[in-house]
Every structure is written in C-alpha cells, then in structure tokens.
XYZ file of C-alpha atoms in Angstrom:
77
model
C 97.490 -21.604 -45.359
C 93.950 -21.116 -45.952
C 92.740 -22.564 -49.040
C 90.200 -20.179 -50.928
C 87.689 -21.568 -53.268
C 85.958 -18.919 -55.951
C 82.462 -20.003 -57.546
C 81.076 -17.600 -59.932
C 79.436 -17.148 -63.002
C 81.845 -16.695 -66.232
C 80.138 -13.267 -66.598
C 81.455 -11.848 -63.471
C 85.104 -13.476 -64.393
C 87.036 -9.753 -64.543
C 84.520 -8.807 -61.473
C 86.645 -12.416 -59.386
C 90.113 -11.521 -61.397
C 90.018 -8.081 -59.770
C 89.471 -9.535 -56.456
C 92.772 -12.057 -56.571
C 94.454 -8.740 -57.438
C 93.024 -7.499 -54.237
C 93.739 -10.841 -52.146
C 97.499 -10.620 -54.101
C 99.402 -9.357 -50.186
C 98.019 -12.037 -48.717
C 98.867 -15.092 -51.493
C 102.621 -13.504 -51.725
C 102.923 -14.029 -48.100
C 101.453 -17.506 -48.263
C 98.702 -16.912 -45.823
C 95.874 -18.098 -48.202
C 95.801 -20.158 -51.771
C 93.293 -19.334 -54.227
C 91.263 -21.967 -57.044
C 88.504 -21.268 -58.922
C 87.430 -23.558 -62.394
C 89.906 -21.806 -64.416
C 92.688 -24.057 -62.754
C 91.343 -27.592 -64.453
C 93.402 -28.770 -66.458
C 92.760 -29.756 -69.781
C 91.765 -33.418 -70.429
C 90.567 -34.039 -66.372
C 87.243 -34.675 -64.950
C 85.852 -31.104 -64.539
C 82.987 -32.437 -61.894
C 86.125 -34.413 -60.062
C 88.484 -31.625 -60.012
C 85.659 -29.078 -58.739
C 84.779 -31.431 -56.148
C 87.968 -32.209 -54.660
C 89.028 -28.926 -54.670
C 85.503 -27.588 -53.020
C 85.670 -30.485 -50.558
C 89.592 -29.198 -49.761
C 88.456 -25.363 -49.275
C 88.666 -24.147 -46.275
C 86.753 -21.085 -47.299
C 84.308 -20.785 -50.043
C 83.379 -17.458 -51.831
C 80.292 -16.917 -53.532
C 80.625 -14.082 -56.135
C 77.041 -13.307 -55.934
C 75.197 -11.698 -59.167
C 72.312 -11.609 -61.341
C 73.989 -13.182 -63.605
C 75.222 -15.805 -60.736
C 71.529 -16.024 -59.603
C 70.484 -16.762 -63.063
C 72.681 -19.295 -63.823
C 71.147 -22.949 -64.103
C 74.386 -24.760 -62.265
C 73.987 -25.425 -58.967
C 76.695 -25.429 -56.137
C 75.230 -27.910 -54.072
C 73.468 -31.102 -54.761
C-alpha cells in the first residue's frame, strides 16, 4: 500500500477533502492510504507527527495554490 502525504494550506482544506473523495476508490481497494495534519492526535507533538509521516510517505502531494505559496510554513528545511 502506498502512503500519500498531503501538504496544503488550510485555506484549501475543502479542495483537499474533494481530492480525497476522488482517491476513495484506491483507498477502498487498499492501494493507498492518506495522511495530512488533521490526523494529528490531540496532545501529540505536531512537528514530530508531521516529520514521521513525511519520512514514511511514498508520495508527497503538494497542493500548490496562491495561499500555499504565500504561507510562511516551509515543507523542507
């Protein structure tokens, strides 16, 4: 199973949700799993959770928009 990591701006969350709907057939068939920051469990270290999931991802999907480009959060140091 391939693990997909979504990197996106929260202003584009609705678009990310729609993309997950389009990927649902692959998810239901067990071909892929997806992860994004909304999967972080309360009380977890945010940076560690993102780092672990980013490093274990097979595919990194950058949902690039004007808001994404304008954000001050860097994906890679």
